[in-house]
Amino acid sequence: MSAGKILIVEDEETLLEVLRYNLDKEGYTVVTAADGIQALNSARSESPDLIILDIMLPQLDGFEVCRILRKDITVPILMLTAREEEIDKVLGLELGADDYMAKPFSMRELKARIKAILRRAAMQSKPGGVEGGVLRIADLTIDLGKHQVSIGEATVSLTPKEFDLLAYLAGNKGRVFSREHLLERVWGYDYFGDTRTVDVHIRWLREKLETEPSKPRRLITVRGTGYKIEG
Ligand code: CA
């Protein structure tokens, strides 16, 4: 049985082959694309469980690919970045990438991240599983089984990571959590990112859930401590 299907989008042939070899050895089914257009096509035709997406690509760059896919696909996306400016962009833009890795990276670290991402995705797709149920906070409804969020009658489209963060806070409403705690619980013990990731996702959630994102009434910053969801 395959451990999952991974689409690798990378135009550097050597790196692509190293990735293909290593992930194949781990039991994943690997499909590849070498430019942005191929990436879009394969993402739709192959229904991968995870996309590893390089940023510097011919045709369309990784940012564009991510932005286009996020309009209708919730597959986890791990972006590969080569430069510091790209990391800032991944974190700073509303791209909806779930994670990123800066080149050069170790295969060990990449495999750990892939495992963590796929494990979380599998847990979320289990209807009525450990994470099943519906959370309601005022007019906000979070269906943990179906992975759907709505405000009143209006459905809100969230990336997988935004959903995880919201679900965690909502499942513990009124409690304040530090950025470190959220990073550990939502992104996983084996996540190597920094706490800025949490701030960025909170900002994205506010833009989607708050009437006035600059004056949040649901997702509250507790100064010097962290974040909570108002119950
Ligand atoms: Ca490249």
Tab-separated table of C-alpha atoms and ligand atoms in Angstrom:
chain	number	residue	atom	x	y	z
A	1	MET	CA	0.000	0.000	0.000
A	2	SER	CA	1.289	3.425	-0.895
A	3	ALA	CA	2.025	5.774	1.994
A	4	GLY	CA	0.392	8.505	-0.089
A	5	LYS	CA	0.770	10.243	-3.416
A	6	ILE	CA	3.161	13.168	-3.614
A	7	LEU	CA	3.437	15.601	-6.514
A	8	ILE	CA	6.929	17.107	-6.706
A	9	VAL	CA	7.200	20.314	-8.728
A	10	GLU	CA	10.827	21.174	-9.373
A	11	ASP	CA	12.680	22.214	-12.524
A	12	GLU	CA	16.170	21.347	-11.271
A	13	GLU	CA	16.534	17.843	-12.616
A	14	THR	CA	19.134	16.685	-10.111
A	15	LEU	CA	17.113	17.784	-7.108
A	16	LEU	CA	13.951	16.348	-8.620
A	17	GLU	CA	15.631	12.951	-9.030
A	18	VAL	CA	17.017	13.003	-5.476
A	19	LEU	CA	13.560	13.799	-4.138
A	20	ARG	CA	11.891	11.205	-6.313
A	21	TYR	CA	14.379	8.518	-5.268
A	22	ASN	CA	14.114	9.245	-1.546
A	23	LEU	CA	10.339	9.564	-1.385
A	24	ASP	CA	9.833	6.526	-3.552
A	25	LYS	CA	12.031	4.575	-1.110
A	26	GLU	CA	9.761	5.736	1.740
A	27	GLY	CA	6.812	4.083	0.042
A	28	TYR	CA	5.187	7.157	-1.467
A	29	THR	CA	3.766	7.180	-4.955
A	30	VAL	CA	5.640	9.997	-6.663
A	31	VAL	CA	4.476	12.070	-9.627
A	32	THR	CA	6.468	15.007	-10.929
A	33	ALA	CA	6.133	18.256	-12.844
A	34	ALA	CA	8.922	20.508	-14.099
A	35	ASP	CA	7.059	23.768	-14.649
A	36	GLY	CA	4.111	25.727	-13.320
A	37	ILE	CA	1.616	24.766	-16.012
A	38	GLN	CA	2.412	21.054	-15.676
A	39	ALA	CA	2.051	21.494	-11.923
A	40	LEU	CA	-1.494	22.835	-12.270
A	41	ASN	CA	-2.469	20.030	-14.626
A	42	SER	CA	-0.976	17.276	-12.479
A	43	ALA	CA	-2.449	18.694	-9.281
A	44	ARG	CA	-5.893	18.285	-10.851
A	45	SER	CA	-5.429	15.045	-12.769
A	46	GLU	CA	-3.399	13.110	-10.190
A	47	SER	CA	-5.207	14.186	-6.980
A	48	PRO	CA	-2.026	14.056	-4.884
A	49	ASP	CA	-2.137	13.912	-1.062
A	50	LEU	CA	0.635	16.491	-0.868
A	51	ILE	CA	2.392	18.869	-3.251
A	52	ILE	CA	6.052	19.811	-2.847
A	53	LEU	CA	6.297	23.053	-4.779
A	54	ASP	CA	9.457	24.873	-5.774
A	55	ILE	CA	9.151	28.647	-6.150
A	56	MET	CA	11.472	29.423	-9.065
A	57	LEU	CA	9.829	27.582	-11.968
A	58	PRO	CA	9.421	28.124	-15.706
A	59	GLN	CA	5.992	29.212	-17.061
A	60	LEU	CA	4.354	30.078	-13.737
A	61	ASP	CA	6.283	30.437	-10.494
A	62	GLY	CA	5.409	28.545	-7.322
A	63	PHE	CA	3.622	31.537	-5.798
A	64	GLU	CA	1.242	31.722	-8.749
A	65	VAL	CA	0.698	27.967	-8.786
A	66	CYS	CA	-0.129	28.007	-5.080
A	67	ARG	CA	-2.485	30.949	-5.447
A	68	ILE	CA	-4.361	29.346	-8.334
A	69	LEU	CA	-4.642	25.928	-6.666
A	70	ARG	CA	-5.872	27.407	-3.423
A	71	LYS	CA	-8.962	28.763	-5.148
A	72	ASP	CA	-10.459	25.300	-5.298
A	73	ILE	CA	-8.095	22.652	-3.929
A	74	THR	CA	-7.278	22.035	-0.263
A	75	VAL	CA	-4.356	19.634	-0.797
A	76	PRO	CA	-1.469	20.387	1.593
A	77	ILE	CA	1.334	22.358	-0.094
A	78	LEU	CA	4.933	22.434	1.108
A	79	MET	CA	6.944	25.142	-0.638
A	80	LEU	CA	10.647	24.960	-1.379
A	81	THR	CA	12.396	28.304	-1.120
A	82	ALA	CA	15.916	29.223	-2.127
A	83	ARG	CA	16.218	32.701	-0.669
A	84	GLU	CA	15.385	34.631	2.477
A	85	GLU	CA	13.085	37.006	0.523
A	86	GLU	CA	11.062	34.038	-0.661
A	87	ILE	CA	10.556	32.816	2.908
A	88	ASP	CA	9.230	36.250	3.840
A	89	LYS	CA	6.901	36.097	0.884
A	90	VAL	CA	5.633	32.627	1.735
A	91	LEU	CA	4.862	33.765	5.266
A	92	GLY	CA	3.662	37.209	4.330
A	93	LEU	CA	1.315	36.539	1.451
A	94	GLU	CA	-2.040	34.879	1.536
A	95	LEU	CA	-0.812	31.951	-0.467
A	96	GLY	CA	-2.191	29.232	1.707
A	97	ALA	CA	0.951	27.107	1.706
A	98	ASP	CA	1.021	24.773	4.696
A	99	ASP	CA	4.712	24.724	5.275
A	100	TYR	CA	7.972	25.704	3.642
A	101	MET	CA	11.530	24.468	3.579
A	102	ALA	CA	14.562	26.577	2.762
A	103	LYS	CA	17.110	25.111	0.362
A	104	PRO	CA	19.419	23.402	1.045
A	105	PHE	CA	17.502	21.089	3.372
A	106	SER	CA	18.165	17.630	4.729
A	107	MET	CA	16.143	14.695	3.439
A	108	ARG	CA	15.572	13.640	7.033
A	109	GLU	CA	13.912	16.943	7.831
A	110	LEU	CA	11.861	16.905	4.650
A	111	LYS	CA	10.604	13.379	5.353
A	112	ALA	CA	9.648	14.345	8.910
A	113	ARG	CA	7.650	17.306	7.649
A	114	ILE	CA	5.919	15.262	4.982
A	115	LYS	CA	4.925	12.660	7.552
A	116	ALA	CA	3.568	15.299	9.893
A	117	ILE	CA	1.545	17.002	7.147
A	118	LEU	CA	0.055	13.751	5.891
A	119	ARG	CA	-0.758	12.547	9.395
A	120	ARG	CA	-2.699	15.718	10.146
A	121	ALA	CA	-4.505	15.569	6.824
A	122	ALA	CA	-5.499	11.946	7.483
A	123	MET	CA	-6.872	12.783	10.930
A	124	GLN	CA	-8.983	15.579	9.530
A	125	SER	CA	-10.511	13.509	6.798
A	126	LYS	CA	-11.832	10.890	9.222
A	127	PRO	CA	-15.518	11.690	9.515
A	128	GLY	CA	-16.750	11.373	13.078
A	129	GLY	CA	-13.277	10.350	14.164
A	130	VAL	CA	-11.436	11.636	17.189
A	131	GLU	CA	-11.677	15.101	15.767
A	132	GLY	CA	-15.299	14.795	14.680
A	133	GLY	CA	-18.120	17.008	15.859
A	134	VAL	CA	-19.329	20.541	15.345
A	135	LEU	CA	-18.129	23.564	17.286
A	136	ARG	CA	-20.326	26.653	17.503
A	137	ILE	CA	-19.152	30.001	18.736
A	138	ALA	CA	-21.757	32.731	18.280
A	139	ASP	CA	-22.517	32.721	14.522
A	140	LEU	CA	-19.319	30.813	13.700
A	141	THR	CA	-19.763	27.105	12.965
A	142	ILE	CA	-16.824	24.726	12.615
A	143	ASP	CA	-17.629	21.245	11.345
A	144	LEU	CA	-14.595	19.180	12.322
A	145	GLY	CA	-15.665	16.085	10.417
A	146	LYS	CA	-16.542	17.810	7.166
A	147	HIS	CA	-13.787	20.367	7.564
A	148	GLN	CA	-16.185	23.217	6.899
A	149	VAL	CA	-16.415	26.642	8.449
A	150	SER	CA	-19.287	29.065	8.118
A	151	ILE	CA	-20.384	32.385	9.506
A	152	GLY	CA	-24.155	32.385	9.619
A	153	GLU	CA	-25.130	30.874	6.283
A	154	ALA	CA	-21.963	31.892	4.475
A	155	THR	CA	-19.245	29.294	3.966
A	156	VAL	CA	-15.704	30.478	4.660
A	157	SER	CA	-12.903	28.895	2.671
A	158	LEU	CA	-9.842	28.135	4.811
A	159	THR	CA	-6.542	26.462	4.040
A	160	PRO	CA	-5.874	23.218	5.959
A	161	LYS	CA	-3.534	24.961	8.364
A	162	GLU	CA	-5.889	27.880	8.987
A	163	PHE	CA	-8.579	25.331	9.748
A	164	ASP	CA	-6.356	23.422	12.188
A	165	LEU	CA	-5.459	26.583	14.055
A	166	LEU	CA	-9.055	27.781	14.246
A	167	ALA	CA	-10.301	24.355	15.309
A	168	TYR	CA	-7.693	24.150	18.052
A	169	LEU	CA	-8.509	27.572	19.459
A	170	ALA	CA	-12.257	27.004	19.126
A	171	GLY	CA	-12.020	23.622	20.831
A	172	ASN	CA	-10.492	25.399	23.809
A	173	LYS	CA	-12.445	28.628	23.674
A	174	GLY	CA	-11.565	31.321	26.155
A	175	ARG	CA	-8.183	29.766	26.881
A	176	VAL	CA	-5.053	31.718	25.999
A	177	PHE	CA	-2.277	29.884	24.202
A	178	SER	CA	1.274	31.027	23.559
A	179	ARG	CA	2.633	31.068	20.013
A	180	GLU	CA	5.045	28.282	20.968
A	181	HIS	CA	2.211	26.147	22.258
A	182	LEU	CA	0.141	26.688	19.126
A	183	LEU	CA	3.100	25.952	16.891
A	184	GLU	CA	3.676	22.684	18.719
A	185	ARG	CA	0.043	21.591	18.880
A	186	VAL	CA	-1.146	22.738	15.465
A	187	TRP	CA	1.974	22.348	13.340
A	188	GLY	CA	3.327	19.379	15.256
A	189	TYR	CA	6.308	18.521	17.421
A	190	ASP	CA	8.416	17.915	14.391
A	191	TYR	CA	7.714	21.282	12.795
A	192	PHE	CA	10.855	23.349	12.388
A	193	GLY	CA	9.341	26.744	11.683
A	194	ASP	CA	9.264	29.784	13.916
A	195	THR	CA	6.452	31.493	15.806
A	196	ARG	CA	5.987	34.085	13.060
A	197	THR	CA	4.102	31.338	11.275
A	198	VAL	CA	1.414	31.497	13.960
A	199	ASP	CA	1.076	35.283	13.675
A	200	VAL	CA	0.734	35.098	9.918
A	201	HIS	CA	-1.989	32.454	10.092
A	202	ILE	CA	-3.869	34.420	12.762
A	203	ARG	CA	-3.770	37.420	10.435
A	204	TRP	CA	-5.150	35.392	7.537
A	205	LEU	CA	-7.901	33.969	9.734
A	206	ARG	CA	-8.850	37.450	10.886
A	207	GLU	CA	-9.114	38.634	7.312
A	208	LYS	CA	-11.540	35.803	6.617
A	209	LEU	CA	-13.503	35.751	9.866
A	210	GLU	CA	-13.533	39.265	11.265
A	211	THR	CA	-15.768	42.092	10.085
A	212	GLU	CA	-12.917	44.460	10.887
A	213	PRO	CA	-9.640	42.479	10.814
A	214	SER	CA	-7.768	45.344	12.497
A	215	LYS	CA	-10.224	45.273	15.407
A	216	PRO	CA	-10.703	41.537	15.909
A	217	ARG	CA	-13.612	40.393	18.050
A	218	ARG	CA	-13.234	36.634	17.618
A	219	LEU	CA	-9.486	35.967	17.462
A	220	ILE	CA	-8.052	37.971	20.317
A	221	THR	CA	-4.405	38.854	20.935
A	222	VAL	CA	-3.552	38.695	24.620
A	223	ARG	CA	-0.545	40.988	24.966
A	224	GLY	CA	2.611	39.295	26.093
A	225	THR	CA	0.890	35.924	26.171
A	226	GLY	CA	-0.588	34.764	22.887
A	227	TYR	CA	-3.990	34.198	21.328
A	228	LYS	CA	-7.428	33.027	22.284
A	229	ILE	CA	-10.816	32.719	20.679
A	230	GLU	CA	-13.529	34.691	22.415
A	231	GLY	CA	-16.291	32.362	23.574
B	1	CA	CA	13.629	25.934	-9.404
